Tab-separated table of C-alpha atoms and ligand atoms in Angstrom:
chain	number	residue	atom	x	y	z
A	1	UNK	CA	0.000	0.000	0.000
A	2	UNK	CA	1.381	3.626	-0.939
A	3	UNK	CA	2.160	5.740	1.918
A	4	UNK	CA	0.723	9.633	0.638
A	5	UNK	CA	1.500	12.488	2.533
A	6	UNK	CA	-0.652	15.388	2.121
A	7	UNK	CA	1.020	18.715	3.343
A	8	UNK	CA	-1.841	20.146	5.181
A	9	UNK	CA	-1.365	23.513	6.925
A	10	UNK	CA	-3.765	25.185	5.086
A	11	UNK	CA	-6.333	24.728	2.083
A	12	UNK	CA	-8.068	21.844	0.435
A	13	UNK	CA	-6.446	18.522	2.245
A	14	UNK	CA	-9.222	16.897	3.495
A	15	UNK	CA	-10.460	16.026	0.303
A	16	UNK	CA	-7.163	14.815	-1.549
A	17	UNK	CA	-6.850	12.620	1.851
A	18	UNK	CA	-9.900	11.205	1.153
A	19	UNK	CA	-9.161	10.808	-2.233
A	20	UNK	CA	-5.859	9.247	-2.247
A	21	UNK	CA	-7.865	6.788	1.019
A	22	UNK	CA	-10.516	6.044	-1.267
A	23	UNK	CA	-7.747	4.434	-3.853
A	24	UNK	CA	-6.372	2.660	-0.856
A	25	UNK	CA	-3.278	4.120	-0.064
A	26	UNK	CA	-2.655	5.031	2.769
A	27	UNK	CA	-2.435	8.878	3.567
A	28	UNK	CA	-0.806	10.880	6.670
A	29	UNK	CA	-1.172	14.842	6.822
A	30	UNK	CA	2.301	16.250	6.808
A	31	UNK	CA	2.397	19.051	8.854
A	32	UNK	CA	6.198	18.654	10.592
A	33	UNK	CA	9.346	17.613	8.754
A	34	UNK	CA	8.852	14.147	11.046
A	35	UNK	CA	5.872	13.484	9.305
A	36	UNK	CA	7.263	12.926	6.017
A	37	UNK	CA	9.348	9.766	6.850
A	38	UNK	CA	8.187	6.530	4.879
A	39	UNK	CA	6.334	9.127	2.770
A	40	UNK	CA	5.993	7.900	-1.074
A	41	UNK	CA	3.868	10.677	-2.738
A	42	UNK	CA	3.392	14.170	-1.842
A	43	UNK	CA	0.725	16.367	-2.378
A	44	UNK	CA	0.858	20.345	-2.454
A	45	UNK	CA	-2.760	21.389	-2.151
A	46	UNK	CA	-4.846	24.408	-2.780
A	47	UNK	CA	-5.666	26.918	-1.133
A	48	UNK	CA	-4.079	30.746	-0.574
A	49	UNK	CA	-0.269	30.148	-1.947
A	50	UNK	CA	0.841	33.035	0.364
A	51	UNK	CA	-0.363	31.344	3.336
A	52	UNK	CA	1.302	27.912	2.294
A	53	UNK	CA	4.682	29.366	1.750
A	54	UNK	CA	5.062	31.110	4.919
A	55	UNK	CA	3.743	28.180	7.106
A	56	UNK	CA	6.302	25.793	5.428
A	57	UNK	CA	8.895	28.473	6.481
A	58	UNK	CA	7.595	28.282	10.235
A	59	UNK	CA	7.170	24.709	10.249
A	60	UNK	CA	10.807	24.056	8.775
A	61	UNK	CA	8.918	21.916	6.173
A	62	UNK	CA	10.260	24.101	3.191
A	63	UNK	CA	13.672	22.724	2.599
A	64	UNK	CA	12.555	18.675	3.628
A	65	UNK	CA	9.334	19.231	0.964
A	66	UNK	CA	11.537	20.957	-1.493
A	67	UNK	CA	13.951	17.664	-0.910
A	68	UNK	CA	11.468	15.532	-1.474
A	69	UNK	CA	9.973	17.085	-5.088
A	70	UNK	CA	13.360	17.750	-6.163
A	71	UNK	CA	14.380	14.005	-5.931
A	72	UNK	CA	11.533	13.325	-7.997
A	73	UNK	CA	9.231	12.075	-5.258
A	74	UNK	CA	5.857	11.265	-7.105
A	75	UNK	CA	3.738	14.447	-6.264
A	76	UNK	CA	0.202	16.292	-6.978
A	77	UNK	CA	0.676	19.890	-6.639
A	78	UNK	CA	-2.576	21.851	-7.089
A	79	UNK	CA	-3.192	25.190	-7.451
A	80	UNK	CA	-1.932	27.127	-4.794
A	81	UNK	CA	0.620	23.630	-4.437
A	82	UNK	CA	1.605	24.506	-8.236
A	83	UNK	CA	2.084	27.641	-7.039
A	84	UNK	CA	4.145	26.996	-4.159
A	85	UNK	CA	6.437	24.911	-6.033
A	86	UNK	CA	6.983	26.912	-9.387
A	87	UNK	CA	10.440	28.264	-10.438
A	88	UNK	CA	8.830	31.802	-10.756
A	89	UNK	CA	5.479	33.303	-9.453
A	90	UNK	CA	3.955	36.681	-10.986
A	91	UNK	CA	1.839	38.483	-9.302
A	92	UNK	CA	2.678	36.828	-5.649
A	93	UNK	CA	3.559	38.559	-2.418
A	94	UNK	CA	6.721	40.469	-2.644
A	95	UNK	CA	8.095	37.676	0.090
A	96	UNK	CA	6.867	34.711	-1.782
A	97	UNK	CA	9.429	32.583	-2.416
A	98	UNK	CA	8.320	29.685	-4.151
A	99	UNK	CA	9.917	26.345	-4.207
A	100	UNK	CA	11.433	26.483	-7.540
A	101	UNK	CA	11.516	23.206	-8.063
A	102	UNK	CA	8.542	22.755	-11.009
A	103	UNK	CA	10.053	24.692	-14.116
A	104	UNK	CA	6.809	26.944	-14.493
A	105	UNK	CA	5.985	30.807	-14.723
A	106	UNK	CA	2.652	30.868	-12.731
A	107	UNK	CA	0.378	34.361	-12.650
A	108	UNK	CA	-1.613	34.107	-9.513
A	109	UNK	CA	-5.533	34.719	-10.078
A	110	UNK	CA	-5.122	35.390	-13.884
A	111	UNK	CA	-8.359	34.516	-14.583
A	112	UNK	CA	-9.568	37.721	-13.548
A	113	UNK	CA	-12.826	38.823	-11.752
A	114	UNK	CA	-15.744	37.774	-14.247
A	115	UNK	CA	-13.965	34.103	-14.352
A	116	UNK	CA	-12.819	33.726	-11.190
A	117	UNK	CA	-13.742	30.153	-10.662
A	118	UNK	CA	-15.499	27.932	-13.338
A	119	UNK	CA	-16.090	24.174	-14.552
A	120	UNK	CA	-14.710	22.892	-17.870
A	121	UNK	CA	-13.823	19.654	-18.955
A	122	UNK	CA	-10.394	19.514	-19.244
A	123	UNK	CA	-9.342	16.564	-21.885
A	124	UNK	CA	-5.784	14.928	-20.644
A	125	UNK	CA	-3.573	13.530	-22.710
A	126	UNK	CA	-3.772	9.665	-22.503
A	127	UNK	CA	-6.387	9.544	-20.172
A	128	UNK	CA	-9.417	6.948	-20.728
A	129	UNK	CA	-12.529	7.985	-19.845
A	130	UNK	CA	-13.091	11.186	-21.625
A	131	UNK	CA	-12.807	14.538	-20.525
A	132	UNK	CA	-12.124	15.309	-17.127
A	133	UNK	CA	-14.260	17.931	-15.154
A	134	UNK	CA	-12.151	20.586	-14.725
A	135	UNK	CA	-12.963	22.580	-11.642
A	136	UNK	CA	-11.065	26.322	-11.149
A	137	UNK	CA	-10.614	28.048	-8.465
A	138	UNK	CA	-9.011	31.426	-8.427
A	139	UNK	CA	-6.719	29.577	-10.372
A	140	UNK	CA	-3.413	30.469	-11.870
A	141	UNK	CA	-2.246	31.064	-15.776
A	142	UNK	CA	0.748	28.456	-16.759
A	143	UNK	CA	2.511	31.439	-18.751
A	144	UNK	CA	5.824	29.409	-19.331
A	145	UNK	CA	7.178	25.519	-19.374
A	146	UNK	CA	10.734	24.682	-19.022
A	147	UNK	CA	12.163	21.788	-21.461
A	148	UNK	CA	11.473	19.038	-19.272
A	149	UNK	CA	8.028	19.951	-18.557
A	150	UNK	CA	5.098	17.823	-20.552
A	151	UNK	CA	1.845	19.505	-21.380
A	152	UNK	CA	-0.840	16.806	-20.228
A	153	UNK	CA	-4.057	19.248	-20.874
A	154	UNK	CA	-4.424	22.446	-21.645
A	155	UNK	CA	-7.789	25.155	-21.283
A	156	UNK	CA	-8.428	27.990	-23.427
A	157	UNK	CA	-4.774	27.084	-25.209
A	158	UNK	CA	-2.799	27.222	-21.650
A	159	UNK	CA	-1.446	24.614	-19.898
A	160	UNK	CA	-3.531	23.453	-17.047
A	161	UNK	CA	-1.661	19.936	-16.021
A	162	UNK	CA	1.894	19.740	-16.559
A	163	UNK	CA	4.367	16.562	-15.560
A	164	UNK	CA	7.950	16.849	-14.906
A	165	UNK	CA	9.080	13.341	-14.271
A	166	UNK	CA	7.610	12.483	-11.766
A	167	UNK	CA	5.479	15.666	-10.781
A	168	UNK	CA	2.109	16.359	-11.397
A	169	UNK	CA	1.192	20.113	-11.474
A	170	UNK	CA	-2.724	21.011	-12.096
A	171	UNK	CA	-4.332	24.681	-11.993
A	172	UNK	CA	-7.741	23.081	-11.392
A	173	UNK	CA	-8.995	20.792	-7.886
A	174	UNK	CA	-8.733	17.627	-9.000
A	175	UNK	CA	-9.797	16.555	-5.559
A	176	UNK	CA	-12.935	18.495	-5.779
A	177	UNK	CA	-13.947	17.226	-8.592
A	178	UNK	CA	-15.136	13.513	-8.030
A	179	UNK	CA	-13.179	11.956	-10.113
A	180	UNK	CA	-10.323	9.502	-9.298
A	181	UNK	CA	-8.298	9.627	-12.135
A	182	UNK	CA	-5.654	12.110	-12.020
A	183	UNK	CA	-4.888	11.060	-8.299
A	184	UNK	CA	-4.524	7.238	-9.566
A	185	UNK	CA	-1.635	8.596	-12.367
A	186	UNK	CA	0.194	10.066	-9.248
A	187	UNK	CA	-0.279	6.773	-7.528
A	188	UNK	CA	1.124	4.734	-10.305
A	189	UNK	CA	4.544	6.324	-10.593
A	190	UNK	CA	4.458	4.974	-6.722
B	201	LIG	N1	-5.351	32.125	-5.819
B	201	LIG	C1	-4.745	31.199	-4.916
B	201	LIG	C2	-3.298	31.550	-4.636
B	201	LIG	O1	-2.742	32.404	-5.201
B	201	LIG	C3	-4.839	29.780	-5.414
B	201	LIG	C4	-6.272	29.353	-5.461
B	201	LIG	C5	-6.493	27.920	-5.182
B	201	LIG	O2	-5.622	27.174	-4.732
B	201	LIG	N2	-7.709	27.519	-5.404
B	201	LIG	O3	-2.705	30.925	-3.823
């Protein structure tokens, strides 16, 4: 059974712990650098990227999660967790520092106001099934992929799940969508 660990000091956890339970692995919430021992996938989750990035500074869980993504630890970073781990953030706090360790140029809340936070099925790239239902929160724009990163689906001609080996970044809540499938391609790479 897969050991997940879902980094939850803040934002949508709950539900990619359930989601990862109801696949059977089995998931711990990461919220100390001791938590992450054994750990075989990590998720980033959404929520409000500022507030992420400074409690992984006071929780010392910046440099041990950076660790982990950067030695290709399977992970699911949504969202605000794509944001947290991008190589460069526009349009963050001034003392955002991201984790630099997914080679992306995020805007935060490019969407703007009108389309804030919509459904659209998102079609991804050797997925069965048929579209997935893509479901955007505040979410950011992709602007830029580095040469390792794969475009898995895109939305309105930007990138909206990217892979870099062995990490999964998506713009939309995959975990609030009720849908299974992008958190079973994490699990395989387990
Ligand atoms: N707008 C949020 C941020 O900048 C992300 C929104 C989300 O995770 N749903 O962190």
């Amino acid at each position: 059974m897969a050991k997940v660990g879902v980094v939850a000091l803040q934002g949508a956890f709950r539900e990619h712990r359930e989601a990862f339970a109801a696949l059977g692995a089995e998931v711990v919430e990461v919220r100390t650098p001791a938590d992450l021992s054994g750990v075989e996938a990590v998720v980033l989750p959404g929520g409000e990227s500022t507030t992420i990035t400074r409690l992984l500074d006071l929780s010392g869980l910046r440099e041990p999660v950076r660790q982990c993504l950067h030695a290709g630890t399977p992970a699911l970073l949504t969202c605000a967790g794509l944001i947290v781990a991008a190589a460069e953030v526009l349009d963050g706090r001034p003392d955002q520092v991201p984790l630099g360790v997914l080679a992306v140029r995020v805007r935060r809340n490019a969407y703007g106001r009108q389309r804030e936070s919509f459904e659209a099925p998102v079609r991804i790239a050797g997925l069965a099934g048929g579209p997935f239902p893509g479901v955007f929160i505040r979410a950011p724009v992709i602007e830029a992929t580095g040469p390792d990163v794969e475009i898995l689906a895109r939305h309105a001609g930007t990138p909206v799940l990217v892979r870099q080996g062995r990490l999964f970044g998506a713009t939309f809540h995959p975990e609030l969508a009720g849908d299974l499938r992008v958190h079973q391609l994490v699990l395989q790479e387990v």
